[in-house]
Amino acid sequence: MTINRRNFIKATSLAAAASSAPGILRAQSGSARVVVVGGGFGGATAAKYLKHWGGDKVDVTLIDPRARHTSCVMSNLVLNGELPLKDLRFGYGDLTSKYGVQVIKDSVKRIDPTARELTLKQQVPVNYDVLVLAAGISFKKPRGWIANKNPHAWIAGGQTRLLKDQLQAMPAGGTFVMTIPRSPYRCPPGPYERACLVADMLQSNGGGRVVVLDANEGIQAEEETFSRAFDQLYGNVVEYSAGVELGVVDSNANVVETSLGDFSGDVINIIPTQRAGGLVRNNGLTDGGFWAPVDVTTYESTLAGFEDIHIIGDAQGSGQPKSAHMANAQAKICADAILRKLASQPTDHAERLQNITTNSACYSPITRDTASWLTAVFQYDMDKGAMALAHIAEAGEWTRDNYSEMFDWANNLFADVWG
Ligand SMILES: Cc1cc2nc3c(=O)[nH]c(=O)nc-3n(C[C@H](O)[C@H](O)[C@H](O)COP(=O)(O)OP(=O)(O)OC[C@H]3O[C@@H](n4cnc5c(N)ncnc54)[C@H](O)[C@@H]3O)c2cc1C
């Protein structure tokens, strides 16, 4: 590997931002009202950059039911006690004080695309000229599954704390069973990194079993690295099986039925099949599928009747990896397109299209003080009208340097989203 990852990420992020910065907006009769739903990685970035680049020409409102977002990124380190959950919580104070984003603490229930009106759970309806949806994922629940007994910990917060508590209460030599859904799911390397960290915990407590039941035909990211870690570091602990279909879950008895037979464990971590969050699905934006189809040059819905509704982050279905780094990159392209359109500037000229790039990065702790990493760059393909993989790189080794760089990378990302 010749690439220096830190420079690589910095360069690609800056390139995406620079190529996306819009020109001066033309005079409008009033500020356009852009409403962003969801204050996670995609939504907070979009709200920030809409105001940062659009200034007084746009009135930006961010809606999220929680006062602070809890980051999934780095949340596997809460499970092994390396990070407190409180360090992964981010409020919206800077978005308001530094950029002028208005924040409403509420949950959006319905979208009326004709009236351009949102129905909120508690407050009066909110109108928009342009809508950005960044409401993340939801789960297709397996039969019998009770999340409060067999946590997913795939949306960070109370579920992360519950899984951590269950792991800490595990008896010596106990069994941890984890199920991995079919791709696409949020954070392709995430389940395998979790398996490594739990194996590391069990091993340092005298042993145990980590049973990994993967619905896919094989490891979905950094295959060579995780295979080697499973064999060399955790050969006596990790039992990995591919192509395993999950059936009924008996959460009261801690038993999962699968195509490979029944498995019981002291702790069962069900990571279910994923799809766009309820707001996007229930309002017809997935066209009956799992993810929302979008134009990747603007992230506007491609479905008729949803003009000026943009979907970014994990909920959109463009085939790019579902990651926080990617949601951050998509948000900037989306914000740029919205501002150009509001200024009556074209979004589809060749110079802009050629410069549309996004990138994804995931660091994976493999032990409590080493990590690997994976990054991928996507470039707009003018012939196909889609994002195409332009470059992929991975660490190939788990090292202490990678582990410490992981914190720099995460802190930079958090600051770019909420800072
Ligand atoms: C264990 C783990 C490790 C990960 N590690 C990495 C990593 O190393 N690198 C990386 O890039 N990615 C990583 N990810 C993936 C990353 O967390 C997601 O891809 C990212 O959070 C997606 O951003 P998003 O904006 O689409 O959704 P989210 O960040 O989930 O934000 C969604 C927001 O929408 C809000 N919302 C939902 N419904 C409504 C509604 N109806 N009204 C108003 N608001 C609503 C929610 O409250 C939430 O704040 C990891 C994920 C996991 C689970």
CSV table of C-alpha atoms and ligand atoms in Angstrom, one decimal:
chain,number,residue,atom,x,y,z
A,1,MET,CA,0.0,0.0,0.0
A,2,THR,CA,1.7,3.2,-1.1
A,3,ILE,CA,-1.0,5.6,-0.2
A,4,ASN,CA,-0.8,7.7,3.0
A,5,ARG,CA,-4.3,7.3,4.3
A,6,ARG,CA,-4.5,10.5,6.3
A,7,ASN,CA,-3.4,12.7,3.3
A,8,PHE,CA,-5.7,10.7,1.1
A,9,ILE,CA,-8.8,11.4,3.1
A,10,LYS,CA,-7.9,15.0,3.7
A,11,ALA,CA,-7.3,15.5,0.0
A,12,THR,CA,-10.5,13.8,-1.2
A,13,SER,CA,-12.6,15.6,1.4
A,14,LEU,CA,-11.3,19.0,0.5
A,15,ALA,CA,-11.6,18.2,-3.2
A,16,ALA,CA,-15.3,17.3,-2.8
A,17,ALA,CA,-15.9,20.5,-0.7
A,18,ALA,CA,-14.1,22.8,-3.1
A,19,SER,CA,-15.7,21.4,-6.2
A,20,SER,CA,-19.1,21.7,-4.6
A,21,ALA,CA,-18.8,25.3,-3.3
A,22,PRO,CA,-21.6,27.2,-5.2
A,23,GLY,CA,-21.3,30.7,-6.8
A,24,ILE,CA,-23.0,33.8,-5.5
A,25,LEU,CA,-26.7,33.3,-5.3
A,26,ARG,CA,-28.8,35.6,-7.5
A,27,ALA,CA,-31.2,38.0,-5.7
A,28,GLN,CA,-34.4,36.3,-4.5
A,29,SER,CA,-37.6,37.9,-3.5
A,30,GLY,CA,-37.1,36.4,0.0
A,31,SER,CA,-35.1,33.6,1.6
A,32,ALA,CA,-36.0,30.1,0.4
A,33,ARG,CA,-37.0,27.8,3.3
A,34,VAL,CA,-35.0,24.6,3.3
A,35,VAL,CA,-36.0,22.1,5.9
A,36,VAL,CA,-33.6,19.2,6.8
A,37,VAL,CA,-35.1,16.2,8.6
A,38,GLY,CA,-32.6,14.3,10.8
A,39,GLY,CA,-29.6,15.7,12.6
A,40,GLY,CA,-27.2,12.8,12.1
A,41,PHE,CA,-24.2,12.7,9.8
A,42,GLY,CA,-26.0,13.5,6.6
A,43,GLY,CA,-28.6,16.0,7.9
A,44,ALA,CA,-26.4,18.1,10.2
A,45,THR,CA,-23.8,18.4,7.4
A,46,ALA,CA,-26.4,19.5,4.9
A,47,ALA,CA,-27.9,22.1,7.3
A,48,LYS,CA,-24.5,23.5,8.1
A,49,TYR,CA,-23.2,23.8,4.5
A,50,LEU,CA,-26.5,25.1,3.2
A,51,LYS,CA,-26.1,28.1,5.6
A,52,HIS,CA,-22.3,28.3,5.3
A,53,TRP,CA,-22.6,28.6,1.5
A,54,GLY,CA,-26.0,30.1,1.2
A,55,GLY,CA,-25.9,32.7,3.9
A,56,ASP,CA,-29.0,35.0,4.1
A,57,LYS,CA,-30.4,33.6,0.9
A,58,VAL,CA,-31.6,30.5,2.7
A,59,ASP,CA,-33.5,29.9,5.8
A,60,VAL,CA,-32.5,26.5,7.1
A,61,THR,CA,-34.4,24.5,9.8
A,62,LEU,CA,-33.2,21.2,11.1
A,63,ILE,CA,-35.7,18.8,12.7
A,64,ASP,CA,-34.7,15.9,15.0
A,65,PRO,CA,-36.6,14.4,18.0
A,66,ARG,CA,-33.4,14.4,20.1
A,67,ALA,CA,-31.5,17.3,21.4
A,68,ARG,CA,-28.2,15.4,20.7
A,69,HIS,CA,-27.3,12.8,18.1
A,70,THR,CA,-25.4,9.7,19.3
A,71,SER,CA,-22.8,8.6,16.8
A,72,CYS,CA,-22.7,5.0,15.7
A,73,VAL,CA,-19.1,5.8,14.5
A,74,MET,CA,-16.7,4.6,17.2
A,75,SER,CA,-19.7,3.1,19.2
A,76,ASN,CA,-18.2,-0.5,19.1
A,77,LEU,CA,-15.5,1.0,21.5
A,78,VAL,CA,-18.3,1.7,24.0
A,79,LEU,CA,-18.9,-2.1,24.1
A,80,ASN,CA,-15.4,-2.9,25.3
A,81,GLY,CA,-15.3,0.0,27.7
A,82,GLU,CA,-12.7,2.0,25.7
A,83,LEU,CA,-15.0,5.0,25.2
A,84,PRO,CA,-17.9,6.4,27.3
A,85,LEU,CA,-21.1,6.8,25.3
A,86,LYS,CA,-21.3,10.4,26.4
A,87,ASP,CA,-18.2,11.2,24.2
A,88,LEU,CA,-20.3,10.2,21.1
A,89,ARG,CA,-23.1,12.6,21.7
A,90,PHE,CA,-23.3,15.8,19.6
A,91,GLY,CA,-25.7,18.7,20.0
A,92,TYR,CA,-26.8,21.3,17.5
A,93,GLY,CA,-25.6,24.5,19.4
A,94,ASP,CA,-22.8,25.3,17.0
A,95,LEU,CA,-25.0,24.9,13.9
A,96,THR,CA,-27.2,27.6,15.4
A,97,SER,CA,-24.6,29.9,16.9
A,98,LYS,CA,-22.0,29.7,14.1
A,99,TYR,CA,-24.2,29.3,11.0
A,100,GLY,CA,-27.8,30.3,11.9
A,101,VAL,CA,-29.5,27.0,11.5
A,102,GLN,CA,-32.8,26.9,13.3
A,103,VAL,CA,-33.5,23.7,15.2
A,104,ILE,CA,-36.8,22.1,16.1
A,105,LYS,CA,-36.8,19.2,18.5
A,106,ASP,CA,-39.6,17.0,17.2
A,107,SER,CA,-40.2,14.1,14.9
A,108,VAL,CA,-41.7,14.4,11.4
A,109,LYS,CA,-44.6,12.1,10.8
A,110,ARG,CA,-46.0,12.9,7.3
A,111,ILE,CA,-44.9,14.7,4.2
A,112,ASP,CA,-47.4,16.4,1.9
A,113,PRO,CA,-45.4,17.0,-1.2
A,114,THR,CA,-48.2,19.0,-2.9
A,115,ALA,CA,-48.8,21.5,-0.1
A,116,ARG,CA,-45.0,21.2,0.8
A,117,GLU,CA,-46.0,20.7,4.4
A,118,LEU,CA,-44.6,18.5,7.1
A,119,THR,CA,-46.8,17.1,9.9
A,120,LEU,CA,-44.8,16.9,13.2
A,121,LYS,CA,-45.6,14.7,16.2
A,122,GLN,CA,-46.1,17.5,18.7
A,123,GLN,CA,-45.9,20.9,17.0
A,124,VAL,CA,-47.7,22.9,14.3
A,125,PRO,CA,-47.0,21.9,10.7
A,126,VAL,CA,-43.9,23.2,9.0
A,127,ASN,CA,-43.8,24.4,5.4
A,128,TYR,CA,-40.8,24.1,3.1
A,129,ASP,CA,-39.7,25.2,-0.3
A,130,VAL,CA,-37.0,22.4,-0.4
A,131,LEU,CA,-36.8,19.4,1.8
A,132,VAL,CA,-33.8,17.2,2.7
A,133,LEU,CA,-34.5,13.9,4.3
A,134,ALA,CA,-31.6,12.3,6.3
A,135,ALA,CA,-33.5,10.1,8.7
A,136,GLY,CA,-31.3,7.1,8.5
A,137,ILE,CA,-32.4,3.4,8.7
A,138,SER,CA,-35.1,1.2,10.1
A,139,PHE,CA,-35.2,-2.6,10.6
A,140,LYS,CA,-37.2,-5.4,9.1
A,141,LYS,CA,-37.8,-7.2,12.3
A,142,PRO,CA,-37.3,-11.0,12.4
A,143,ARG,CA,-40.2,-12.9,13.9
A,144,GLY,CA,-40.1,-13.2,17.7
A,145,TRP,CA,-37.3,-10.7,18.1
A,146,ILE,CA,-37.4,-8.4,21.2
A,147,ALA,CA,-34.8,-5.7,20.8
A,148,ASN,CA,-34.7,-4.9,24.5
A,149,LYS,CA,-33.6,-8.5,25.2
A,150,ASN,CA,-31.4,-9.1,22.1
A,151,PRO,CA,-30.1,-5.7,21.2
A,152,HIS,CA,-29.0,-4.6,17.7
A,153,ALA,CA,-26.9,-1.7,18.9
A,154,TRP,CA,-26.9,-0.6,15.2
A,155,ILE,CA,-28.6,2.7,16.0
A,156,ALA,CA,-26.4,4.1,18.8
A,157,GLY,CA,-27.7,5.1,22.2
A,158,GLY,CA,-29.7,3.0,24.7
A,159,GLN,CA,-29.2,-0.1,22.6
A,160,THR,CA,-25.4,0.4,22.7
A,161,ARG,CA,-25.5,0.7,26.5
A,162,LEU,CA,-27.7,-2.4,26.8
A,163,LEU,CA,-25.4,-4.5,24.7
A,164,LYS,CA,-22.4,-3.3,26.7
A,165,ASP,CA,-24.1,-4.2,30.0
A,166,GLN,CA,-25.0,-7.6,28.7
A,167,LEU,CA,-21.4,-8.2,27.6
A,168,GLN,CA,-20.1,-7.2,31.0
A,169,ALA,CA,-22.5,-9.5,32.8
A,170,MET,CA,-21.5,-12.5,30.6
A,171,PRO,CA,-20.3,-15.5,32.5
A,172,ALA,CA,-16.6,-16.6,32.0
A,173,GLY,CA,-16.4,-18.9,29.0
A,174,GLY,CA,-19.8,-17.6,27.8
A,175,THR,CA,-21.2,-17.6,24.2
A,176,PHE,CA,-22.0,-14.4,22.2
A,177,VAL,CA,-24.1,-15.0,19.1
A,178,MET,CA,-24.3,-12.3,16.4
A,179,THR,CA,-26.4,-12.3,13.2
A,180,ILE,CA,-25.4,-10.2,10.1
A,181,PRO,CA,-28.0,-9.2,7.6
A,182,ARG,CA,-27.8,-9.3,3.8
A,183,SER,CA,-26.1,-6.3,2.2
A,184,PRO,CA,-26.6,-3.4,1.9
A,185,TYR,CA,-26.6,-2.5,5.5
A,186,ARG,CA,-25.1,0.4,7.5
A,187,CYS,CA,-21.2,0.2,7.8
A,188,PRO,CA,-20.1,-2.9,5.8
A,189,PRO,CA,-17.1,-3.7,8.1
A,190,GLY,CA,-18.9,-2.9,11.3
A,191,PRO,CA,-20.2,-6.4,12.3
A,192,TYR,CA,-16.8,-8.0,11.7
A,193,GLU,CA,-15.1,-5.4,13.8
A,194,ARG,CA,-17.6,-5.9,16.6
A,195,ALA,CA,-17.0,-9.7,16.4
A,196,CYS,CA,-13.2,-9.0,16.8
A,197,LEU,CA,-13.7,-6.7,19.8
A,198,VAL,CA,-16.0,-9.1,21.6
A,199,ALA,CA,-13.6,-11.9,20.9
A,200,ASP,CA,-10.8,-9.8,22.4
A,201,MET,CA,-12.9,-9.2,25.5
A,202,LEU,CA,-13.7,-12.9,26.0
A,203,GLN,CA,-10.2,-13.9,25.3
A,204,SER,CA,-8.8,-11.6,28.0
A,205,ASN,CA,-11.4,-13.0,30.4
A,206,GLY,CA,-10.2,-16.5,29.9
A,207,GLY,CA,-12.1,-17.5,26.7
A,208,GLY,CA,-15.6,-18.1,25.3
A,209,ARG,CA,-17.3,-18.3,21.9
A,210,VAL,CA,-18.2,-15.7,19.4
A,211,VAL,CA,-20.6,-17.3,16.9
A,212,VAL,CA,-21.0,-15.1,13.8
A,213,LEU,CA,-23.9,-16.0,11.5
A,214,ASP,CA,-23.6,-14.1,8.3
A,215,ALA,CA,-26.5,-14.0,5.8
A,216,ASN,CA,-24.1,-13.0,3.1
A,217,GLU,CA,-22.0,-15.4,1.0
A,218,GLY,CA,-18.8,-14.1,2.7
A,219,ILE,CA,-17.2,-11.3,4.7
A,220,GLN,CA,-18.5,-8.0,3.2
A,221,ALA,CA,-15.5,-5.7,3.7
A,222,GLU,CA,-11.7,-6.1,4.3
A,223,GLU,CA,-12.2,-9.9,3.8
A,224,GLU,CA,-8.6,-10.8,4.0
A,225,THR,CA,-7.9,-8.7,7.1
A,226,PHE,CA,-11.0,-10.0,9.0
A,227,SER,CA,-10.4,-13.6,7.9
A,228,ARG,CA,-6.8,-13.4,9.2
A,229,ALA,CA,-7.9,-11.8,12.5
A,230,PHE,CA,-10.6,-14.5,13.0
A,231,ASP,CA,-8.0,-17.3,12.3
A,232,GLN,CA,-4.8,-15.9,13.8
A,233,LEU,CA,-6.0,-13.8,16.7
A,234,TYR,CA,-9.2,-15.4,17.6
A,235,GLY,CA,-9.0,-18.9,16.2
A,236,ASN,CA,-10.1,-20.5,19.5
A,237,VAL,CA,-13.0,-18.0,20.0
A,238,VAL,CA,-14.6,-16.9,16.7
A,239,GLU,CA,-16.8,-19.4,14.8
A,240,TYR,CA,-17.7,-17.7,11.5
A,241,SER,CA,-20.4,-19.1,9.1
A,242,ALA,CA,-21.5,-17.6,5.8
A,243,GLY,CA,-24.8,-17.9,3.9
A,244,VAL,CA,-26.9,-18.4,7.1
A,245,GLU,CA,-30.5,-17.3,6.9
A,246,LEU,CA,-32.1,-16.1,10.1
A,247,GLY,CA,-35.5,-17.6,11.0
A,248,VAL,CA,-37.5,-17.1,14.2
A,249,VAL,CA,-35.8,-15.5,17.3
A,250,ASP,CA,-36.9,-16.7,20.7
A,251,SER,CA,-35.7,-13.6,22.7
A,252,ASN,CA,-37.1,-15.0,26.0
A,253,ALA,CA,-35.0,-18.2,25.7
A,254,ASN,CA,-32.0,-16.5,23.9
A,255,VAL,CA,-32.3,-18.9,21.0
A,256,VAL,CA,-32.1,-18.1,17.2
A,257,GLU,CA,-33.4,-20.4,14.5
A,258,THR,CA,-31.3,-20.4,11.4
A,259,SER,CA,-30.8,-22.3,8.2
A,260,LEU,CA,-27.8,-23.9,9.9
A,261,GLY,CA,-29.8,-25.0,13.0
A,262,ASP,CA,-30.6,-23.4,16.3
A,263,PHE,CA,-28.1,-21.4,18.3
A,264,SER,CA,-28.3,-20.3,21.9
A,265,GLY,CA,-26.1,-17.9,23.7
A,266,ASP,CA,-25.6,-15.8,26.8
A,267,VAL,CA,-25.8,-12.7,24.8
A,268,ILE,CA,-27.5,-12.5,21.4
A,269,ASN,CA,-26.8,-9.5,19.1
A,270,ILE,CA,-29.4,-9.4,16.3
A,271,ILE,CA,-28.4,-7.0,13.5
A,272,PRO,CA,-31.5,-7.2,11.4
A,273,THR,CA,-32.1,-6.5,7.7
A,274,GLN,CA,-32.1,-2.8,7.1
A,275,ARG,CA,-34.0,-0.4,5.0
A,276,ALA,CA,-34.8,3.3,4.8
A,277,GLY,CA,-36.3,4.8,7.9
A,278,GLY,CA,-40.1,4.9,8.3
A,279,LEU,CA,-40.5,8.5,7.3
A,280,VAL,CA,-39.0,7.8,3.8
A,281,ARG,CA,-40.8,4.5,3.3
A,282,ASN,CA,-44.2,5.5,4.7
A,283,ASN,CA,-44.4,8.5,2.5
A,284,GLY,CA,-43.8,6.6,-0.8
A,285,LEU,CA,-40.2,7.7,-1.4
A,286,THR,CA,-38.9,4.1,-1.8
A,287,ASP,CA,-41.5,3.2,-4.4
A,288,GLY,CA,-42.2,0.0,-2.4
A,289,GLY,CA,-38.5,-1.0,-2.2
A,290,PHE,CA,-36.0,-0.8,0.6
A,291,TRP,CA,-34.2,2.4,-0.3
A,292,ALA,CA,-35.0,5.8,-1.9
A,293,PRO,CA,-34.0,6.2,-5.6
A,294,VAL,CA,-32.2,9.5,-6.2
A,295,ASP,CA,-30.4,11.5,-8.8
A,296,VAL,CA,-26.8,11.4,-7.5
A,297,THR,CA,-26.0,14.8,-8.9
A,298,THR,CA,-28.5,16.5,-6.6
A,299,TYR,CA,-29.8,13.7,-4.4
A,300,GLU,CA,-33.4,14.7,-5.4
A,301,SER,CA,-35.9,11.9,-5.5
A,302,THR,CA,-36.3,10.5,-9.0
A,303,LEU,CA,-40.0,9.5,-8.3
A,304,ALA,CA,-42.7,11.6,-9.9
A,305,GLY,CA,-44.5,13.9,-7.5
A,306,PHE,CA,-41.6,14.5,-5.1
A,307,GLU,CA,-39.9,17.5,-6.7
A,308,ASP,CA,-37.6,19.4,-4.4
A,309,ILE,CA,-37.4,16.4,-2.0
A,310,HIS,CA,-33.8,15.2,-1.5
A,311,ILE,CA,-32.7,12.1,0.3
A,312,ILE,CA,-29.1,11.6,1.6
A,313,GLY,CA,-27.2,9.2,3.8
A,314,ASP,CA,-28.1,5.7,4.5
A,315,ALA,CA,-31.8,6.0,3.3
A,316,GLN,CA,-30.9,6.6,-0.3
A,317,GLY,CA,-30.3,3.8,-2.7
A,318,SER,CA,-27.5,4.8,-5.1
A,319,GLY,CA,-25.4,1.7,-4.4
A,320,GLN,CA,-22.7,3.7,-2.6
A,321,PRO,CA,-21.7,2.3,0.8
A,322,LYS,CA,-23.8,3.3,3.8
A,323,SER,CA,-21.4,5.1,6.0
A,324,ALA,CA,-21.1,8.4,7.9
A,325,HIS,CA,-18.2,9.6,5.8
A,326,MET,CA,-20.3,9.0,2.7
A,327,ALA,CA,-23.4,10.7,4.2
A,328,ASN,CA,-21.2,13.7,4.9
A,329,ALA,CA,-19.9,13.8,1.3
A,330,GLN,CA,-23.4,13.4,-0.2
A,331,ALA,CA,-24.8,16.2,2.0
A,332,LYS,CA,-22.3,18.6,0.5
A,333,ILE,CA,-23.2,17.7,-3.1
A,334,CYS,CA,-26.9,18.0,-2.2
A,335,ALA,CA,-26.4,21.4,-0.5
A,336,ASP,CA,-24.5,22.6,-3.5
A,337,ALA,CA,-27.2,21.5,-5.9
A,338,ILE,CA,-30.0,23.0,-3.9
A,339,LEU,CA,-28.2,26.4,-3.7
A,340,ARG,CA,-27.5,26.4,-7.4
A,341,LYS,CA,-31.1,25.6,-8.2
A,342,LEU,CA,-32.4,28.3,-5.9
A,343,ALA,CA,-30.0,30.7,-7.7
A,344,SER,CA,-31.4,29.6,-11.0
A,345,GLN,CA,-28.0,28.1,-11.9
A,346,PRO,CA,-27.8,24.7,-13.8
A,347,THR,CA,-26.7,21.7,-11.8
A,348,ASP,CA,-26.1,19.5,-14.8
A,349,HIS,CA,-23.2,21.2,-16.7
A,350,ALA,CA,-20.2,19.0,-17.6
A,351,GLU,CA,-17.8,20.9,-15.3
A,352,ARG,CA,-19.8,20.3,-12.2
A,353,LEU,CA,-20.7,16.7,-13.1
A,354,GLN,CA,-17.1,15.7,-13.8
A,355,ASN,CA,-16.1,17.0,-10.3
A,356,ILE,CA,-18.7,15.0,-8.4
A,357,THR,CA,-16.9,12.6,-6.1
A,358,THR,CA,-17.8,11.0,-2.8
A,359,ASN,CA,-15.7,9.0,-0.5
A,360,SER,CA,-16.3,6.5,2.3
A,361,ALA,CA,-13.9,5.6,5.2
A,362,CYS,CA,-14.3,3.2,8.0
A,363,TYR,CA,-11.7,2.4,10.6
A,364,SER,CA,-12.1,-1.0,12.3
A,365,PRO,CA,-10.6,-1.7,15.7
A,366,ILE,CA,-9.4,-5.3,15.6
A,367,THR,CA,-8.1,-5.4,19.2
A,368,ARG,CA,-8.4,-2.9,22.1
A,369,ASP,CA,-5.4,-1.0,20.8
A,370,THR,CA,-5.0,-1.8,17.0
A,371,ALA,CA,-7.1,-1.0,14.0
A,372,SER,CA,-7.4,-1.5,10.2
A,373,TRP,CA,-9.1,0.8,7.7
A,374,LEU,CA,-10.9,0.8,4.4
A,375,THR,CA,-11.6,3.7,2.1
A,376,ALA,CA,-13.4,4.0,-1.3
A,377,VAL,CA,-13.8,6.9,-3.7
A,378,PHE,CA,-16.7,7.2,-6.1
A,379,GLN,CA,-16.8,9.4,-9.2
A,380,TYR,CA,-19.8,10.4,-11.3
A,381,ASP,CA,-19.9,8.4,-14.5
A,382,MET,CA,-21.5,10.7,-17.1
A,383,ASP,CA,-22.3,7.8,-19.5
A,384,LYS,CA,-24.1,5.7,-16.9
A,385,GLY,CA,-25.5,8.6,-14.9
A,386,ALA,CA,-24.4,6.9,-11.7
A,387,MET,CA,-21.6,6.9,-9.2
A,388,ALA,CA,-18.9,4.4,-10.0
A,389,LEU,CA,-16.1,3.1,-7.8
A,390,ALA,CA,-12.9,4.9,-8.8
A,391,HIS,CA,-10.5,3.8,-6.1
A,392,ILE,CA,-10.5,1.5,-3.1
A,393,ALA,CA,-7.8,1.0,-0.6
A,394,GLU,CA,-7.4,-0.8,2.7
A,395,ALA,CA,-4.8,-1.0,5.5
A,396,GLY,CA,-4.1,-4.7,5.1
A,397,GLU,CA,-2.7,-4.7,8.6
A,398,TRP,CA,-4.0,-3.9,12.1
A,399,THR,CA,-1.6,-1.5,13.8
A,400,ARG,CA,-1.4,0.8,16.8
A,401,ASP,CA,-0.8,3.7,14.5
A,402,ASN,CA,-4.0,3.0,12.7
A,403,TYR,CA,-5.8,2.9,16.0
A,404,SER,CA,-4.5,6.4,17.0
A,405,GLU,CA,-5.2,7.8,13.5
A,406,MET,CA,-8.8,6.5,13.9
A,407,PHE,CA,-9.4,9.1,16.6
A,408,ASP,CA,-8.0,11.9,14.4
A,409,TRP,CA,-10.2,10.8,11.6
A,410,ALA,CA,-13.3,10.6,13.7
A,411,ASN,CA,-12.7,13.9,15.5
A,412,ASN,CA,-12.3,15.6,12.1
A,413,LEU,CA,-15.5,14.1,10.8
A,414,PHE,CA,-17.5,15.0,14.0
A,415,ALA,CA,-16.2,18.6,13.7
A,416,ASP,CA,-17.1,18.8,10.0
A,417,VAL,CA,-20.7,17.6,10.8
A,418,TRP,CA,-21.6,19.3,14.1
A,419,GLY,CA,-18.8,21.8,14.7
B,1,LIG,C1,-21.2,0.0,14.9
B,1,LIG,C2,-21.1,1.0,13.8
B,1,LIG,C3,-19.9,1.5,13.4
B,1,LIG,C4,-19.8,2.5,12.3
B,1,LIG,N1,-18.6,2.9,12.0
B,1,LIG,C5,-18.5,3.8,10.9
B,1,LIG,C6,-17.2,4.2,10.5
B,1,LIG,O1,-16.2,3.9,11.0
B,1,LIG,N2,-17.2,5.1,9.4
B,1,LIG,C7,-18.3,5.6,8.8
B,1,LIG,O2,-18.2,6.4,7.9
B,1,LIG,N3,-19.6,5.1,9.2
B,1,LIG,C8,-19.7,4.2,10.2
B,1,LIG,N4,-20.9,3.7,10.6
B,1,LIG,C9,-22.1,4.0,9.8
B,1,LIG,C10,-22.8,5.4,10.1
B,1,LIG,O3,-23.1,5.5,11.5
B,1,LIG,C11,-24.0,5.6,9.3
B,1,LIG,O4,-23.8,5.3,7.9
B,1,LIG,C12,-24.5,7.1,9.4
B,1,LIG,O5,-24.9,7.3,10.7
B,1,LIG,C13,-25.6,7.4,8.4
B,1,LIG,O6,-25.9,8.8,8.5
B,1,LIG,P1,-27.5,9.3,8.2
B,1,LIG,O7,-27.4,10.8,8.3
B,1,LIG,O8,-28.0,8.6,7.1
B,1,LIG,O9,-28.3,8.7,9.5
B,1,LIG,P2,-28.1,8.9,11.0
B,1,LIG,O10,-26.7,9.4,11.3
B,1,LIG,O11,-28.5,7.6,11.7
B,1,LIG,O12,-29.1,10.1,11.4
B,1,LIG,C14,-30.4,9.9,11.3
B,1,LIG,C15,-31.1,11.0,12.2
B,1,LIG,O13,-32.5,11.1,11.8
B,1,LIG,C16,-33.3,11.3,12.9
B,1,LIG,N5,-34.6,10.9,12.6
B,1,LIG,C17,-35.1,9.7,12.3
B,1,LIG,N6,-36.4,9.7,12.0
B,1,LIG,C18,-36.8,11.0,12.1
B,1,LIG,C19,-38.0,11.7,11.9
B,1,LIG,N7,-39.1,11.0,11.6
B,1,LIG,N8,-38.1,13.0,12.1
B,1,LIG,C20,-37.0,13.7,12.5
B,1,LIG,N9,-35.8,13.1,12.6
B,1,LIG,C21,-35.7,11.8,12.5
B,1,LIG,C22,-32.6,10.5,14.0
B,1,LIG,O14,-33.0,10.9,15.3
B,1,LIG,C23,-31.1,10.7,13.7
B,1,LIG,O15,-30.6,11.7,14.4
B,1,LIG,C24,-21.0,2.8,11.6
B,1,LIG,C25,-22.2,2.3,12.0
B,1,LIG,C26,-22.3,1.4,13.1
B,1,LIG,C27,-23.6,0.8,13.5
